Amino acid sequence: ATSPYTSYIVGALSFSFIFYLILLTWLFRRKGKSVLKSWEPKYANKKIDTSDQKTISKALSELMIEKKCYANPNLKLNDVAEEIGISAHLLSQYLNDNLGKGFPRFLNEYRIKAVENMMRSNKNFSLEGIGKECGFKSNSTFYNAFKDIKGVTPAKYKRQLN
């Protein structure tokens, strides 16, 4: 009994869908945006020039290796950027574009290197003590970062050293 009306309903729904699709496409084009346009990379037109890259790299190495600022458990991207005299945005862009990593990963890699050095030189320290000494706020953060970067737990790594 309802089959004669089904084609009318399907037709009305199809017309409405196509009408709204055309309307939305027209509105986006009017604003200068394309509906189907692919997204560009975040910093595609704002690359850091080579001399600035070298300056940032040198300042970061000095800050991390000589001043050992990674040992500060409350260290933030803004603190590092301020210390080397650039904006946090520029530092973030440098880390992402040039090193292929975010700030937490960058910082944890320096901390893990320090942990490895302490494990080799001071066999009497506990793993938790070493983690805290190298800038990790908590044991879980330390264990997760270590396993993520080295592929094994700190305890297993320490046993392999002995």
mmCIF file of C-alpha atoms in Angstrom:
data_model
loop_
_atom_site.group_PDB
_atom_site.id
_atom_site.type_symbol
_atom_site.label_atom_id
_atom_site.label_comp_id
_atom_site.label_asym_id
_atom_site.label_seq_id
_atom_site.Cartn_x
_atom_site.Cartn_y
_atom_site.Cartn_z
ATOM 1 C CA ALA A 1 0.000 0.000 0.000
ATOM 2 C CA THR A 2 2.949 2.370 0.624
ATOM 3 C CA SER A 3 5.056 1.411 -2.422
ATOM 4 C CA PRO A 4 3.597 4.101 -4.732
ATOM 5 C CA TYR A 5 4.673 6.785 -2.233
ATOM 6 C CA THR A 6 8.226 5.434 -1.767
ATOM 7 C CA SER A 7 9.504 6.817 -5.059
ATOM 8 C CA TYR A 8 8.172 10.280 -4.163
ATOM 9 C CA ILE A 9 9.987 10.237 -0.797
ATOM 10 C CA VAL A 10 13.264 8.946 -2.281
ATOM 11 C CA GLY A 11 13.079 11.580 -5.009
ATOM 12 C CA ALA A 12 12.501 14.379 -2.495
ATOM 13 C CA LEU A 13 15.369 13.217 -0.283
ATOM 14 C CA SER A 14 17.740 12.879 -3.254
ATOM 15 C CA PHE A 15 16.829 16.347 -4.495
ATOM 16 C CA SER A 16 17.359 17.849 -1.005
ATOM 17 C CA PHE A 17 20.752 16.181 -0.592
ATOM 18 C CA ILE A 18 22.027 17.343 -3.974
ATOM 19 C CA PHE A 19 20.596 20.836 -3.448
ATOM 20 C CA TYR A 20 22.376 21.277 -0.087
ATOM 21 C CA LEU A 21 25.620 19.872 -1.474
ATOM 22 C CA ILE A 22 25.566 22.399 -4.332
ATOM 23 C CA LEU A 23 24.671 25.205 -1.919
ATOM 24 C CA LEU A 24 27.575 24.378 0.421
ATOM 25 C CA THR A 25 30.038 24.110 -2.473
ATOM 26 C CA TRP A 26 28.900 27.513 -3.772
ATOM 27 C CA LEU A 27 29.256 29.110 -0.315
ATOM 28 C CA PHE A 28 32.789 27.782 0.220
ATOM 29 C CA ARG A 29 33.906 28.914 -3.230
ATOM 30 C CA ARG A 30 32.442 32.350 -2.595
ATOM 31 C CA LYS A 31 34.632 32.681 0.546
ATOM 32 C CA GLY A 32 37.685 31.658 -1.470
ATOM 33 C CA LYS A 33 38.032 28.238 0.098
ATOM 34 C CA SER A 34 37.799 24.993 -1.760
ATOM 35 C CA VAL A 35 35.819 22.152 -0.262
ATOM 36 C CA LEU A 36 38.078 19.468 -1.740
ATOM 37 C CA LYS A 37 41.408 21.300 -1.377
ATOM 38 C CA SER A 38 44.198 19.251 0.157
ATOM 39 C CA TRP A 39 45.802 20.627 3.313
ATOM 40 C CA GLU A 40 49.291 22.078 3.113
ATOM 41 C CA PRO A 41 52.000 21.213 5.642
ATOM 42 C CA LYS A 42 52.070 23.452 8.691
ATOM 43 C CA TYR A 43 55.209 25.452 7.867
ATOM 44 C CA ALA A 44 55.336 24.891 4.092
ATOM 45 C CA ASN A 45 56.087 28.505 3.210
ATOM 46 C CA LYS A 46 58.084 29.466 6.315
ATOM 47 C CA LYS A 47 61.317 27.465 6.327
ATOM 48 C CA ILE A 48 64.075 28.440 8.755
ATOM 49 C CA ASP A 49 67.138 29.589 6.835
ATOM 50 C CA THR A 50 70.407 27.664 7.155
ATOM 51 C CA SER A 51 72.287 30.216 9.252
ATOM 52 C CA ASP A 52 69.458 30.357 11.796
ATOM 53 C CA GLN A 53 69.349 26.556 11.887
ATOM 54 C CA LYS A 54 73.038 26.416 12.760
ATOM 55 C CA THR A 55 72.653 29.113 15.422
ATOM 56 C CA ILE A 56 69.705 27.332 17.046
ATOM 57 C CA SER A 57 71.479 23.965 16.886
ATOM 58 C CA LYS A 58 74.615 25.343 18.530
ATOM 59 C CA ALA A 59 72.641 27.157 21.250
ATOM 60 C CA LEU A 60 70.566 24.043 21.995
ATOM 61 C CA SER A 61 73.645 21.830 22.233
ATOM 62 C CA GLU A 62 75.360 24.268 24.564
ATOM 63 C CA LEU A 63 72.267 24.536 26.742
ATOM 64 C CA MET A 64 71.701 20.797 26.957
ATOM 65 C CA ILE A 65 75.270 19.492 27.125
ATOM 66 C CA GLU A 66 77.191 22.194 28.984
ATOM 67 C CA LYS A 67 74.468 23.669 31.202
ATOM 68 C CA LYS A 68 72.585 20.360 31.592
ATOM 69 C CA CYS A 69 69.239 22.130 31.709
ATOM 70 C CA TYR A 70 67.507 18.798 30.927
ATOM 71 C CA ALA A 71 68.002 17.943 34.612
ATOM 72 C CA ASN A 72 65.315 20.482 35.542
ATOM 73 C CA PRO A 73 62.134 18.391 35.940
ATOM 74 C CA ASN A 74 59.948 21.465 35.298
ATOM 75 C CA LEU A 75 61.660 22.510 32.052
ATOM 76 C CA LYS A 76 59.256 23.768 29.392
ATOM 77 C CA LEU A 77 59.624 24.633 25.715
ATOM 78 C CA ASN A 78 59.119 28.312 26.560
ATOM 79 C CA ASP A 79 61.985 28.206 29.088
ATOM 80 C CA VAL A 80 64.417 26.782 26.536
ATOM 81 C CA ALA A 81 63.297 29.220 23.833
ATOM 82 C CA GLU A 82 63.721 32.159 26.200
ATOM 83 C CA GLU A 83 67.152 30.926 27.295
ATOM 84 C CA ILE A 84 68.459 30.775 23.720
ATOM 85 C CA GLY A 85 66.699 33.992 22.699
ATOM 86 C CA ILE A 86 64.110 32.820 20.170
ATOM 87 C CA SER A 87 60.341 32.425 20.184
ATOM 88 C CA ALA A 88 58.772 29.191 21.374
ATOM 89 C CA HIS A 89 57.066 28.903 17.988
ATOM 90 C CA LEU A 90 60.401 29.050 16.156
ATOM 91 C CA LEU A 91 61.970 26.478 18.489
ATOM 92 C CA SER A 92 59.022 24.139 18.015
ATOM 93 C CA GLN A 93 59.269 24.544 14.243
ATOM 94 C CA TYR A 94 63.022 23.836 14.355
ATOM 95 C CA LEU A 95 62.539 20.660 16.397
ATOM 96 C CA ASN A 96 59.725 19.381 14.187
ATOM 97 C CA ASP A 97 61.149 20.302 10.771
ATOM 98 C CA ASN A 98 64.871 19.790 11.316
ATOM 99 C CA LEU A 99 65.041 17.066 13.966
ATOM 100 C CA GLY A 100 61.725 15.357 13.256
ATOM 101 C CA LYS A 101 60.611 15.270 16.884
ATOM 102 C CA GLY A 102 58.621 17.230 19.403
ATOM 103 C CA PHE A 103 60.027 18.920 22.491
ATOM 104 C CA PRO A 104 59.185 16.109 24.960
ATOM 105 C CA ARG A 105 60.990 13.513 22.822
ATOM 106 C CA PHE A 106 63.964 15.867 22.295
ATOM 107 C CA LEU A 107 64.257 16.492 26.034
ATOM 108 C CA ASN A 108 63.819 12.835 26.993
ATOM 109 C CA GLU A 109 66.600 11.776 24.626
ATOM 110 C CA TYR A 110 69.069 14.018 26.489
ATOM 111 C CA ARG A 111 67.775 12.734 29.817
ATOM 112 C CA ILE A 112 68.153 9.104 28.726
ATOM 113 C CA LYS A 113 71.737 9.743 27.576
ATOM 114 C CA ALA A 114 72.471 11.141 31.035
ATOM 115 C CA VAL A 115 70.807 8.107 32.632
ATOM 116 C CA GLU A 116 73.006 5.778 30.553
ATOM 117 C CA ASN A 117 76.147 7.651 31.615
ATOM 118 C CA MET A 118 75.142 7.471 35.292
ATOM 119 C CA MET A 119 74.383 3.745 35.023
ATOM 120 C CA ARG A 120 77.859 3.131 33.589
ATOM 121 C CA SER A 121 79.749 5.279 36.084
ATOM 122 C CA ASN A 122 77.731 4.923 39.322
ATOM 123 C CA LYS A 123 76.574 1.379 39.859
ATOM 124 C CA ASN A 124 75.450 2.097 43.445
ATOM 125 C CA PHE A 125 72.576 4.458 42.603
ATOM 126 C CA SER A 126 69.034 3.120 42.382
ATOM 127 C CA LEU A 127 67.217 3.433 39.080
ATOM 128 C CA GLU A 128 64.688 5.781 40.661
ATOM 129 C CA GLY A 129 67.477 7.976 42.011
ATOM 130 C CA ILE A 130 69.151 8.120 38.619
ATOM 131 C CA GLY A 131 65.849 9.031 36.943
ATOM 132 C CA LYS A 132 65.205 11.871 39.378
ATOM 133 C CA GLU A 133 68.797 13.106 39.072
ATOM 134 C CA CYS A 134 68.421 13.297 35.279
ATOM 135 C CA GLY A 135 65.223 15.363 35.353
ATOM 136 C CA PHE A 136 62.334 12.904 35.361
ATOM 137 C CA LYS A 137 59.488 13.946 37.665
ATOM 138 C CA SER A 138 58.143 10.465 38.283
ATOM 139 C CA ASN A 139 59.294 6.887 38.017
ATOM 140 C CA SER A 140 56.552 6.013 35.523
ATOM 141 C CA THR A 141 57.597 8.849 33.193
ATOM 142 C CA PHE A 142 61.201 7.711 33.488
ATOM 143 C CA TYR A 143 60.420 4.042 32.773
ATOM 144 C CA ASN A 144 58.111 4.859 29.840
ATOM 145 C CA ALA A 145 60.575 7.284 28.235
ATOM 146 C CA PHE A 146 63.479 4.876 28.695
ATOM 147 C CA LYS A 147 61.605 1.957 27.160
ATOM 148 C CA ASP A 148 60.345 4.149 24.303
ATOM 149 C CA ILE A 149 63.838 5.370 23.406
ATOM 150 C CA LYS A 150 66.021 2.337 24.219
ATOM 151 C CA GLY A 151 63.511 -0.448 23.584
ATOM 152 C CA VAL A 152 64.130 -2.121 26.959
ATOM 153 C CA THR A 153 63.327 -1.301 30.567
ATOM 154 C CA PRO A 154 65.950 0.517 32.650
ATOM 155 C CA ALA A 155 66.404 -2.538 34.877
ATOM 156 C CA LYS A 156 67.066 -4.830 31.922
ATOM 157 C CA TYR A 157 69.445 -2.289 30.414
ATOM 158 C CA LYS A 158 71.345 -2.033 33.712
ATOM 159 C CA ARG A 159 71.630 -5.841 33.908
ATOM 160 C CA GLN A 160 72.998 -5.889 30.358
ATOM 161 C CA LEU A 161 75.698 -3.425 31.400
ATOM 162 C CA ASN A 162 76.912 -5.699 34.202
#
